[in-house]
Tab-separated table of C-alpha atoms in Angstrom:
chain	number	residue	atom	x	y	z
A	139	MET	CA	0.018	0.244	-0.250
A	140	PRO	CA	1.531	3.008	-1.126
A	141	ASN	CA	0.232	5.435	2.000
A	142	ASP	CA	-1.669	5.379	5.503
A	143	THR	CA	-4.985	6.258	3.685
A	144	SER	CA	-4.145	3.370	0.917
A	145	THR	CA	-3.424	0.944	4.229
A	146	LYS	CA	-6.423	2.018	6.154
A	147	LEU	CA	-9.193	1.208	3.113
A	148	PHE	CA	-7.593	-1.876	2.167
A	149	MET	CA	-5.914	-3.529	4.955
A	150	VAL	CA	-8.094	-6.463	6.688
A	151	THR	CA	-7.807	-9.790	8.512
A	152	ASN	CA	-7.689	-12.779	6.623
A	153	THR	CA	-5.894	-16.146	8.064
A	154	LYS	CA	-3.519	-16.395	4.901
A	155	PRO	CA	-2.304	-13.811	2.353
A	156	PHE	CA	-5.129	-13.508	-1.034
A	157	GLU	CA	-4.487	-14.878	-4.138
A	158	ARG	CA	-6.420	-12.403	-6.187
A	159	TYR	CA	-8.850	-9.277	-5.869
A	160	GLU	CA	-12.131	-10.611	-5.074
A	161	ASP	CA	-10.917	-12.005	-2.506
A	162	HIS	CA	-9.403	-9.043	-1.113
A	163	GLU	CA	-13.091	-7.651	-1.662
A	164	ALA	CA	-14.890	-10.140	-0.697
A	165	ALA	CA	-13.119	-9.449	2.967
A	166	LEU	CA	-13.192	-5.794	2.729
A	167	TYR	CA	-17.157	-6.204	2.193
A	168	ILE	CA	-17.475	-7.987	5.655
A	169	GLN	CA	-15.494	-5.668	6.854
A	170	LEU	CA	-17.446	-2.442	6.092
A	171	HIS	CA	-20.937	-5.100	7.869
A	172	GLN	CA	-18.181	-4.986	10.770
A	173	LEU	CA	-17.378	-1.347	10.780
A	174	VAL	CA	-21.152	-0.088	10.517
A	175	GLU	CA	-21.938	-2.730	13.262
A	176	HIS	CA	-19.246	-1.437	15.771
A	177	ALA	CA	-20.357	2.360	15.008
A	178	PHE	CA	-23.787	1.227	15.878
A	179	ALA	CA	-22.695	-0.646	19.080
A	180	LYS	CA	-20.649	2.474	20.281
A	181	GLY	CA	-23.760	4.626	20.263
A	182	GLU	CA	-22.829	6.303	16.535
A	183	ASN	CA	-25.425	7.277	13.638
A	184	PRO	CA	-23.580	5.300	10.646
A	185	ILE	CA	-25.827	6.742	8.617
A	186	ALA	CA	-24.950	10.753	9.564
A	187	LEU	CA	-21.223	9.418	9.630
A	188	ILE	CA	-21.403	8.461	6.024
A	189	GLU	CA	-23.276	11.684	4.763
A	190	ASP	CA	-21.060	14.200	6.830
A	191	TYR	CA	-17.906	12.380	5.589
A	192	LEU	CA	-19.156	11.811	1.904
A	193	GLU	CA	-20.607	14.553	1.607
A	194	LEU	CA	-24.469	12.617	0.014
A	195	VAL	CA	-27.826	12.066	0.636
A	196	TYR	CA	-28.555	8.516	2.123
A	197	THR	CA	-31.541	7.111	0.636
A	198	GLU	CA	-31.627	3.366	1.906
A	199	GLY	CA	-32.853	1.504	5.055
A	200	LYS	CA	-31.359	1.412	8.891
A	201	SER	CA	-29.851	-2.115	8.473
A	202	VAL	CA	-26.572	-3.289	8.821
A	203	ALA	CA	-26.683	-4.669	5.809
A	204	GLU	CA	-28.735	-2.119	3.504
A	205	ILE	CA	-25.758	1.219	5.228
A	206	ALA	CA	-23.071	-1.219	4.203
A	207	ASP	CA	-24.494	-2.177	0.355
A	208	PHE	CA	-25.045	1.463	0.031
A	209	LEU	CA	-21.710	2.240	1.222
A	210	VAL	CA	-20.105	0.222	-0.906
A	211	ASN	CA	-22.019	1.572	-4.404
A	212	THR	CA	-20.757	5.521	-3.294
A	213	ASP	CA	-18.459	6.853	-6.060
A	214	LYS	CA	-16.324	6.968	-3.177
A	215	MET	CA	-15.821	3.201	-2.724
A	216	GLN	CA	-16.217	2.764	-6.434
A	217	LEU	CA	-13.136	4.435	-7.383
A	218	ALA	CA	-11.315	3.052	-4.301
A	219	LEU	CA	-11.991	-0.212	-4.760
A	220	TRP	CA	-11.037	0.606	-8.417
A	221	THR	CA	-7.557	1.640	-7.435
A	222	LEU	CA	-7.489	-1.850	-5.636
A	223	LYS	CA	-7.880	-3.786	-8.468
A	224	GLU	CA	-5.154	-1.664	-10.162
A	225	SER	CA	-3.047	-2.685	-7.892
A	226	TRP	CA	-3.751	-6.626	-7.850
A	227	ASP	CA	-2.915	-5.610	-11.423
A	228	LYS	CA	0.320	-4.420	-11.121
A	229	LEU	CA	0.997	-6.635	-7.988
A	230	ASP	CA	4.726	-7.112	-7.730
A	231	GLU	CA	5.183	-11.485	-6.670
A	232	THR	CA	8.767	-10.709	-6.374
A	233	ALA	CA	8.140	-8.228	-3.738
A	234	PRO	CA	8.863	-9.527	-0.269
A	235	GLN	CA	5.918	-10.932	1.937
A	236	ASP	CA	5.717	-8.531	4.424
A	237	SER	CA	5.313	-5.416	1.858
A	238	LEU	CA	2.340	-7.897	0.520
A	239	LEU	CA	0.842	-8.551	3.739
A	240	TYR	CA	1.664	-5.062	5.715
A	241	GLY	CA	2.370	-2.247	3.226
A	242	SER	CA	4.808	-1.672	1.865
A	243	GLY	CA	7.525	0.294	4.474
A	244	MET	CA	5.235	-0.668	7.204
A	245	ASP	CA	6.128	-3.801	9.891
A	246	LYS	CA	4.125	-5.956	11.392
A	247	GLU	CA	3.677	-3.707	14.874
A	248	GLU	CA	3.139	-0.847	12.535
A	249	ALA	CA	0.108	-2.455	10.560
A	250	ILE	CA	-1.381	-3.797	13.496
A	251	GLN	CA	-1.623	-0.524	15.036
A	252	LEU	CA	-2.896	1.133	12.588
A	253	TYR	CA	-5.312	-1.410	11.845
A	254	SER	CA	-6.456	-1.995	15.389
A	255	GLU	CA	-7.269	1.992	14.907
A	256	ILE	CA	-9.937	1.492	12.349
A	257	THR	CA	-13.387	2.574	12.556
A	258	LEU	CA	-16.012	3.744	10.658
A	259	ARG	CA	-15.195	7.330	11.321
A	260	THR	CA	-11.482	6.565	10.490
A	261	TYR	CA	-12.201	4.369	7.937
A	262	LEU	CA	-14.835	7.572	6.146
A	263	GLU	CA	-12.171	10.205	6.552
A	264	ALA	CA	-9.773	7.300	4.774
A	265	LEU	CA	-11.966	7.285	2.359
A	266	ALA	CA	-13.350	10.793	1.810
A	267	GLN	CA	-9.379	11.805	1.260
A	268	HIS	CA	-8.421	8.824	-1.195
A	269	LYS	CA	-7.327	9.980	-5.375
A	270	ASN	CA	-6.834	7.157	-7.544
A	271	GLU	CA	-3.277	6.861	-7.453
């Protein structure tokens, strides 16, 4: 991952490295559901967060699945997924395994720390800042 914003957007937990983009995309979809669920559990309003950070009007239902589905289909998220797909298409399989797992220039401890700090709010902040690189 080229920077902290990309790392926040695309880092997920998995028991083994992904072998293809579609698996990574599916894991992100699961993570978005979890982030929405955790936001509700902390008393936050995921709909208001999405509207504030992405500057759009939410028009779907109130369930975790509906909110996550809406988020996945926003222009910003689709751009982020396109960036991820391009990264997969350019994947250098000769790069060190740690670089593939944790991001460029980041060691395992830094990656774990950054991942532990990801909430729906920080995810949406990163998504709002994301540009196709």
